[in-house]
mmCIF file of C-alpha atoms in Angstrom:
data_model
loop_
_atom_site.group_PDB
_atom_site.id
_atom_site.type_symbol
_atom_site.label_atom_id
_atom_site.label_comp_id
_atom_site.label_asym_id
_atom_site.label_seq_id
_atom_site.Cartn_x
_atom_site.Cartn_y
_atom_site.Cartn_z
ATOM 1 C CA UNK V 1070 -10.418 16.513 -10.056
ATOM 2 C CA UNK V 1071 -9.079 18.965 -7.608
ATOM 3 C CA UNK V 1072 -12.093 21.007 -7.452
ATOM 4 C CA UNK V 1073 -14.239 18.034 -6.154
ATOM 5 C CA UNK V 1074 -12.563 19.087 -2.693
ATOM 6 C CA UNK V 1075 -11.958 22.546 -0.681
ATOM 7 C CA UNK V 1076 -8.620 23.850 -1.868
ATOM 8 C CA UNK V 1077 -6.967 23.046 1.344
ATOM 9 C CA UNK V 1078 -6.982 19.157 0.363
ATOM 10 C CA UNK V 1079 -4.853 20.210 -2.487
ATOM 11 C CA UNK V 1080 -2.689 22.402 -0.279
ATOM 12 C CA UNK V 1081 -2.394 19.885 2.183
ATOM 13 C CA UNK V 1082 -1.320 17.454 -0.146
ATOM 14 C CA UNK V 1083 1.248 19.822 -1.468
ATOM 15 C CA UNK V 1084 2.638 20.103 2.292
ATOM 16 C CA UNK V 1085 2.472 16.044 2.588
ATOM 17 C CA UNK V 1086 4.385 15.620 -0.286
ATOM 18 C CA UNK V 1087 7.446 18.378 0.492
ATOM 19 C CA UNK V 1088 7.496 16.859 3.959
ATOM 20 C CA UNK V 1089 8.252 13.226 2.643
ATOM 21 C CA UNK V 1090 10.557 15.048 -0.152
ATOM 22 C CA UNK V 1091 8.482 14.140 -2.910
ATOM 23 C CA UNK V 1092 8.300 17.989 -4.408
ATOM 24 C CA UNK V 1093 8.656 16.361 -7.947
ATOM 25 C CA UNK V 1094 5.268 14.569 -7.384
ATOM 26 C CA UNK V 1095 2.841 17.852 -7.149
ATOM 27 C CA UNK V 1096 1.408 16.509 -10.601
ATOM 28 C CA UNK V 1097 0.042 13.901 -8.944
ATOM 29 C CA UNK V 1098 -2.021 15.479 -6.712
ATOM 30 C CA UNK V 1099 -5.164 15.447 -9.038
ATOM 31 C CA UNK V 1100 -4.960 11.912 -9.331
ATOM 32 C CA UNK V 1101 -4.739 11.194 -5.873
ATOM 33 C CA UNK V 1102 -7.856 13.466 -5.258
ATOM 34 C CA UNK V 1103 -9.424 11.703 -7.848
ATOM 35 C CA UNK V 1104 -8.774 8.224 -6.019
ATOM 36 C CA UNK V 1105 -10.083 9.947 -2.795
ATOM 37 C CA UNK V 1106 -13.132 10.887 -4.632
ATOM 38 C CA UNK V 1107 -13.731 7.480 -6.105
ATOM 39 C CA UNK V 1108 -13.368 6.034 -2.846
ATOM 40 C CA UNK V 1109 -15.697 8.245 -0.878
ATOM 41 C CA UNK V 1110 -18.170 7.440 -3.686
ATOM 42 C CA UNK V 1111 -17.745 3.620 -3.431
ATOM 43 C CA UNK V 1112 -17.910 3.809 0.556
ATOM 44 C CA UNK V 1113 -21.118 5.050 0.682
ATOM 45 C CA UNK V 1114 -22.578 1.510 -1.273
ATOM 46 C CA UNK V 1115 -20.034 -0.812 -0.277
ATOM 47 C CA UNK V 1116 -18.312 -0.404 2.878
ATOM 48 C CA UNK V 1117 -14.704 -0.844 1.570
ATOM 49 C CA UNK V 1118 -13.330 0.916 4.552
ATOM 50 C CA UNK V 1119 -14.602 1.902 8.337
ATOM 51 C CA UNK V 1120 -13.189 5.309 7.777
ATOM 52 C CA UNK V 1121 -15.772 7.712 6.129
ATOM 53 C CA UNK V 1122 -14.891 11.256 6.745
ATOM 54 C CA UNK V 1123 -12.970 12.467 3.876
ATOM 55 C CA UNK V 1124 -10.526 14.552 6.181
ATOM 56 C CA UNK V 1125 -9.579 11.184 8.041
ATOM 57 C CA UNK V 1126 -9.555 9.171 4.592
ATOM 58 C CA UNK V 1127 -6.840 12.147 2.890
ATOM 59 C CA UNK V 1128 -4.466 11.681 6.369
ATOM 60 C CA UNK V 1129 -4.912 7.462 7.260
ATOM 61 C CA UNK V 1130 -4.981 6.270 3.799
ATOM 62 C CA UNK V 1131 -3.461 8.488 1.190
ATOM 63 C CA UNK V 1132 -0.811 10.064 3.539
ATOM 64 C CA UNK V 1133 0.195 6.700 5.401
ATOM 65 C CA UNK V 1134 0.325 5.198 1.576
ATOM 66 C CA UNK V 1135 2.488 7.978 0.432
ATOM 67 C CA UNK V 1136 4.871 7.813 3.453
ATOM 68 C CA UNK V 1137 6.455 4.364 2.088
ATOM 69 C CA UNK V 1138 7.144 6.008 -1.416
ATOM 70 C CA UNK V 1139 10.367 7.500 -0.680
ATOM 71 C CA UNK V 1140 11.901 4.243 1.247
ATOM 72 C CA UNK V 1141 10.948 2.487 -1.806
ATOM 73 C CA UNK V 1142 12.194 4.785 -4.231
ATOM 74 C CA UNK V 1143 15.759 4.582 -2.076
ATOM 75 C CA UNK V 1144 15.567 0.990 -1.955
ATOM 76 C CA UNK V 1145 15.097 0.426 -6.098
ATOM 77 C CA UNK V 1146 16.471 3.507 -7.509
ATOM 78 C CA UNK V 1147 15.876 4.162 -11.268
ATOM 79 C CA UNK V 1148 13.926 0.368 -11.602
ATOM 80 C CA UNK V 1149 10.955 -0.736 -12.466
ATOM 81 C CA UNK V 1150 9.002 -3.031 -9.778
ATOM 82 C CA UNK V 1151 6.641 -5.739 -10.374
ATOM 83 C CA UNK V 1152 4.548 -5.073 -6.980
ATOM 84 C CA UNK V 1153 1.904 -7.461 -5.036
ATOM 85 C CA UNK V 1154 -0.054 -5.835 -2.756
ATOM 86 C CA UNK V 1155 -2.080 -8.438 -0.509
ATOM 87 C CA UNK V 1156 -5.036 -7.943 1.181
ATOM 88 C CA UNK V 1157 -5.034 -4.498 -0.935
ATOM 89 C CA UNK V 1158 -8.392 -3.621 0.170
ATOM 90 C CA UNK V 1159 -9.751 -0.587 -1.544
ATOM 91 C CA UNK V 1160 -6.066 -0.521 -3.285
ATOM 92 C CA UNK V 1161 -3.721 0.723 -0.326
ATOM 93 C CA UNK V 1162 -0.905 0.934 -0.795
ATOM 94 C CA UNK V 1163 -0.850 -0.394 -4.405
ATOM 95 C CA UNK V 1164 -3.062 2.482 -6.253
ATOM 96 C CA UNK V 1165 -1.106 5.213 -4.460
ATOM 97 C CA UNK V 1166 2.313 3.005 -5.521
ATOM 98 C CA UNK V 1167 0.991 3.376 -8.928
ATOM 99 C CA UNK V 1168 -0.161 6.664 -9.071
ATOM 100 C CA UNK V 1169 3.320 7.918 -8.013
ATOM 101 C CA UNK V 1170 5.613 4.968 -9.786
ATOM 102 C CA UNK V 1171 3.834 4.982 -13.446
ATOM 103 C CA UNK V 1172 6.776 2.419 -14.702
ATOM 104 C CA UNK V 1173 5.778 -0.112 -11.626
ATOM 105 C CA UNK V 1174 3.469 -2.792 -12.662
ATOM 106 C CA UNK V 1175 1.182 -3.175 -9.444
ATOM 107 C CA UNK V 1176 -0.912 -6.144 -8.885
ATOM 108 C CA UNK V 1177 -3.826 -5.542 -5.953
ATOM 109 C CA UNK V 1178 -4.937 -8.912 -4.496
ATOM 110 C CA UNK V 1179 -8.204 -9.471 -2.171
ATOM 111 C CA UNK V 1180 -10.391 -11.933 -1.559
ATOM 112 C CA UNK V 1181 -13.545 -9.754 -1.607
ATOM 113 C CA UNK V 1182 -14.828 -8.988 -4.779
ATOM 114 C CA UNK V 1183 -16.431 -5.881 -4.291
ATOM 115 C CA UNK V 1184 -12.925 -4.522 -3.230
ATOM 116 C CA UNK V 1185 -11.439 -5.638 -6.181
ATOM 117 C CA UNK V 1186 -14.251 -4.509 -8.406
ATOM 118 C CA UNK V 1187 -13.554 -0.942 -6.874
ATOM 119 C CA UNK V 1188 -9.756 -1.215 -7.481
ATOM 120 C CA UNK V 1189 -10.501 -1.978 -11.313
ATOM 121 C CA UNK V 1190 -13.379 0.942 -11.648
ATOM 122 C CA UNK V 1191 -10.778 3.322 -10.238
ATOM 123 C CA UNK V 1192 -7.926 2.526 -12.196
ATOM 124 C CA UNK V 1193 -9.826 2.897 -15.077
ATOM 125 C CA UNK V 1194 -11.425 6.237 -14.268
ATOM 126 C CA UNK V 1195 -8.106 7.458 -13.269
ATOM 127 C CA UNK V 1196 -6.261 6.000 -16.181
ATOM 128 C CA UNK V 1197 -3.915 3.592 -14.416
ATOM 129 C CA UNK V 1198 -2.888 0.915 -16.903
ATOM 130 C CA UNK V 1199 -0.239 -0.255 -14.534
ATOM 131 C CA UNK V 1200 -2.582 -1.729 -11.979
ATOM 132 C CA UNK V 1201 -4.707 -5.018 -12.373
ATOM 133 C CA UNK V 1202 -6.851 -6.447 -9.302
ATOM 134 C CA UNK V 1203 -6.925 -9.945 -8.743
ATOM 135 C CA UNK V 1204 -9.943 -11.468 -6.667
ATOM 136 C CA UNK V 1205 -9.043 -14.666 -4.895
ATOM 137 C CA UNK V 1206 -7.235 -16.464 -1.853
ATOM 138 C CA UNK V 1207 -3.784 -15.420 -1.683
ATOM 139 C CA UNK V 1208 -2.471 -18.909 -0.590
ATOM 140 C CA UNK V 1209 -4.540 -20.382 -3.366
ATOM 141 C CA UNK V 1210 -3.283 -18.354 -6.324
ATOM 142 C CA UNK V 1211 -0.369 -19.129 -8.540
ATOM 143 C CA UNK V 1212 2.599 -17.317 -7.952
ATOM 144 C CA UNK V 1213 2.712 -13.488 -8.849
ATOM 145 C CA UNK V 1214 6.489 -13.450 -9.215
ATOM 146 C CA UNK V 1215 6.784 -10.172 -7.718
ATOM 147 C CA UNK V 1216 9.869 -7.698 -6.966
ATOM 148 C CA UNK V 1217 8.130 -6.777 -4.189
ATOM 149 C CA UNK V 1218 5.115 -8.284 -1.734
ATOM 150 C CA UNK V 1219 3.647 -5.587 0.338
ATOM 151 C CA UNK V 1220 0.861 -5.471 2.555
ATOM 152 C CA UNK V 1221 -0.465 -2.765 4.793
ATOM 153 C CA UNK V 1222 -2.569 -3.700 8.190
ATOM 154 C CA UNK V 1223 -3.145 -7.186 6.485
ATOM 155 C CA UNK V 1224 -2.308 -9.873 8.945
ATOM 156 C CA UNK V 1225 0.217 -11.007 11.382
ATOM 157 C CA UNK V 1226 3.675 -10.976 10.367
ATOM 158 C CA UNK V 1227 3.495 -14.823 10.533
ATOM 159 C CA UNK V 1228 0.529 -15.154 8.622
ATOM 160 C CA UNK V 1229 1.655 -12.906 6.071
ATOM 161 C CA UNK V 1230 4.596 -14.913 5.211
ATOM 162 C CA UNK V 1231 2.497 -17.947 5.262
ATOM 163 C CA UNK V 1232 -0.102 -17.167 2.462
ATOM 164 C CA UNK V 1233 1.903 -14.746 0.869
ATOM 165 C CA UNK V 1234 5.787 -15.837 0.410
ATOM 166 C CA UNK V 1235 5.286 -17.838 -2.713
ATOM 167 C CA UNK V 1236 4.512 -14.427 -4.540
ATOM 168 C CA UNK V 1237 8.097 -13.189 -4.171
ATOM 169 C CA UNK V 1238 9.923 -13.515 -7.186
ATOM 170 C CA UNK V 1239 13.981 -14.724 -6.746
ATOM 171 C CA UNK V 1240 15.470 -11.831 -5.105
ATOM 172 C CA UNK V 1241 12.637 -10.249 -4.420
ATOM 173 C CA UNK V 1242 11.287 -8.620 -1.132
ATOM 174 C CA UNK V 1243 8.624 -8.753 1.239
ATOM 175 C CA UNK V 1244 7.583 -5.796 3.521
ATOM 176 C CA UNK V 1245 4.756 -5.299 5.782
ATOM 177 C CA UNK V 1246 3.359 -1.602 6.846
ATOM 178 C CA UNK V 1247 2.846 -1.857 10.932
ATOM 179 C CA UNK V 1248 1.743 0.531 13.425
ATOM 180 C CA UNK V 1249 3.833 0.512 16.478
ATOM 181 C CA UNK V 1250 6.732 -2.012 15.751
ATOM 182 C CA UNK V 1251 5.175 -5.138 16.687
ATOM 183 C CA UNK V 1252 7.540 -6.995 19.118
ATOM 184 C CA UNK V 1253 5.731 -9.964 19.820
ATOM 185 C CA UNK V 1254 4.900 -10.470 16.267
ATOM 186 C CA UNK V 1255 8.394 -10.134 15.403
ATOM 187 C CA UNK V 1256 8.976 -13.048 17.863
ATOM 188 C CA UNK V 1257 6.528 -15.122 16.806
ATOM 189 C CA UNK V 1258 7.733 -14.815 13.043
ATOM 190 C CA UNK V 1259 10.783 -16.353 13.899
ATOM 191 C CA UNK V 1260 9.804 -19.132 15.982
ATOM 192 C CA UNK V 1261 6.614 -20.304 13.512
ATOM 193 C CA UNK V 1262 7.959 -19.588 10.118
ATOM 194 C CA UNK V 1263 11.913 -19.100 10.558
ATOM 195 C CA UNK V 1264 11.758 -15.837 8.851
ATOM 196 C CA UNK V 1265 12.880 -12.517 10.590
ATOM 197 C CA UNK V 1266 12.793 -8.913 10.452
ATOM 198 C CA UNK V 1267 15.641 -7.874 8.070
ATOM 199 C CA UNK V 1268 15.314 -4.231 8.538
ATOM 200 C CA UNK V 1269 12.718 -1.903 9.996
ATOM 201 C CA UNK V 1270 12.103 1.744 8.874
ATOM 202 C CA UNK V 1271 10.359 4.173 11.017
ATOM 203 C CA UNK V 1272 7.846 6.309 9.126
ATOM 204 C CA UNK V 1273 6.582 9.870 9.670
ATOM 205 C CA UNK V 1274 3.112 10.192 8.152
ATOM 206 C CA UNK V 1275 1.994 13.804 7.642
ATOM 207 C CA UNK V 1276 -0.820 15.029 10.206
ATOM 208 C CA UNK V 1277 -0.270 11.801 11.966
ATOM 209 C CA UNK V 1278 0.684 11.739 15.420
ATOM 210 C CA UNK V 1279 0.617 7.716 15.647
ATOM 211 C CA UNK V 1280 3.861 5.106 15.130
ATOM 212 C CA UNK V 1281 4.213 3.486 11.645
ATOM 213 C CA UNK V 1282 6.956 1.538 10.292
ATOM 214 C CA UNK V 1283 7.947 -0.662 7.358
ATOM 215 C CA UNK V 1284 9.537 -4.156 8.201
ATOM 216 C CA UNK V 1285 11.455 -6.001 5.483
ATOM 217 C CA UNK V 1286 11.122 -9.441 6.111
ATOM 218 C CA UNK V 1287 13.493 -12.116 5.154
ATOM 219 C CA UNK V 1288 13.717 -16.171 5.671
ATOM 220 C CA UNK V 1289 16.312 -18.255 7.241
ATOM 221 C CA UNK V 1290 17.444 -21.687 5.293
ATOM 222 C CA UNK V 1291 14.865 -23.365 6.566
ATOM 223 C CA UNK V 1292 11.863 -20.824 6.666
ATOM 224 C CA UNK V 1293 8.645 -21.010 4.573
ATOM 225 C CA UNK V 1294 9.276 -20.536 1.118
#
């Protein structure tokens, strides 16, 4: 699969993994590039993402999703998780997590049929047996009972909680990937839902000069469930 892109793509992935402290994940590079190839191919016909340049896809989709892997590994060392990726779009970050964590089972949920069709096709081609795509409205689906409910550029924090909180298993976590720390959304979250930001991690995305963060959300005794 690595032959599908110029050699510098593989080199950049190696460097990105090293910067993230993921030196042991170099074996994932062919699969990551295979995902990128599938995304580029499908995007020409189905407009899965507004980013069409593979150079930008590598950084803004793949590197961005990889940046949360070390954080999640630190949070759950030596434990297999059931993950629900809400509003997954083209499988981000769900497919990237599944590639790096083969022991995790990842359910990618999206309301757009062509996007879940892509996830199924890509997972099949890449041999990712730990990925399932679910097409439907998040708020209307039965609980997925996930250890981790996560979203990336999906909705406001309040809306994320409203539509997805019931998918969290008892004792599980809800996390949202955001750009710059959303101060206004934090305030609205507490006022509107009774949830709050329990923990915030600033992310350093290789080759990206932009603020990124991962927010863990928790509910008070009267918050939305």
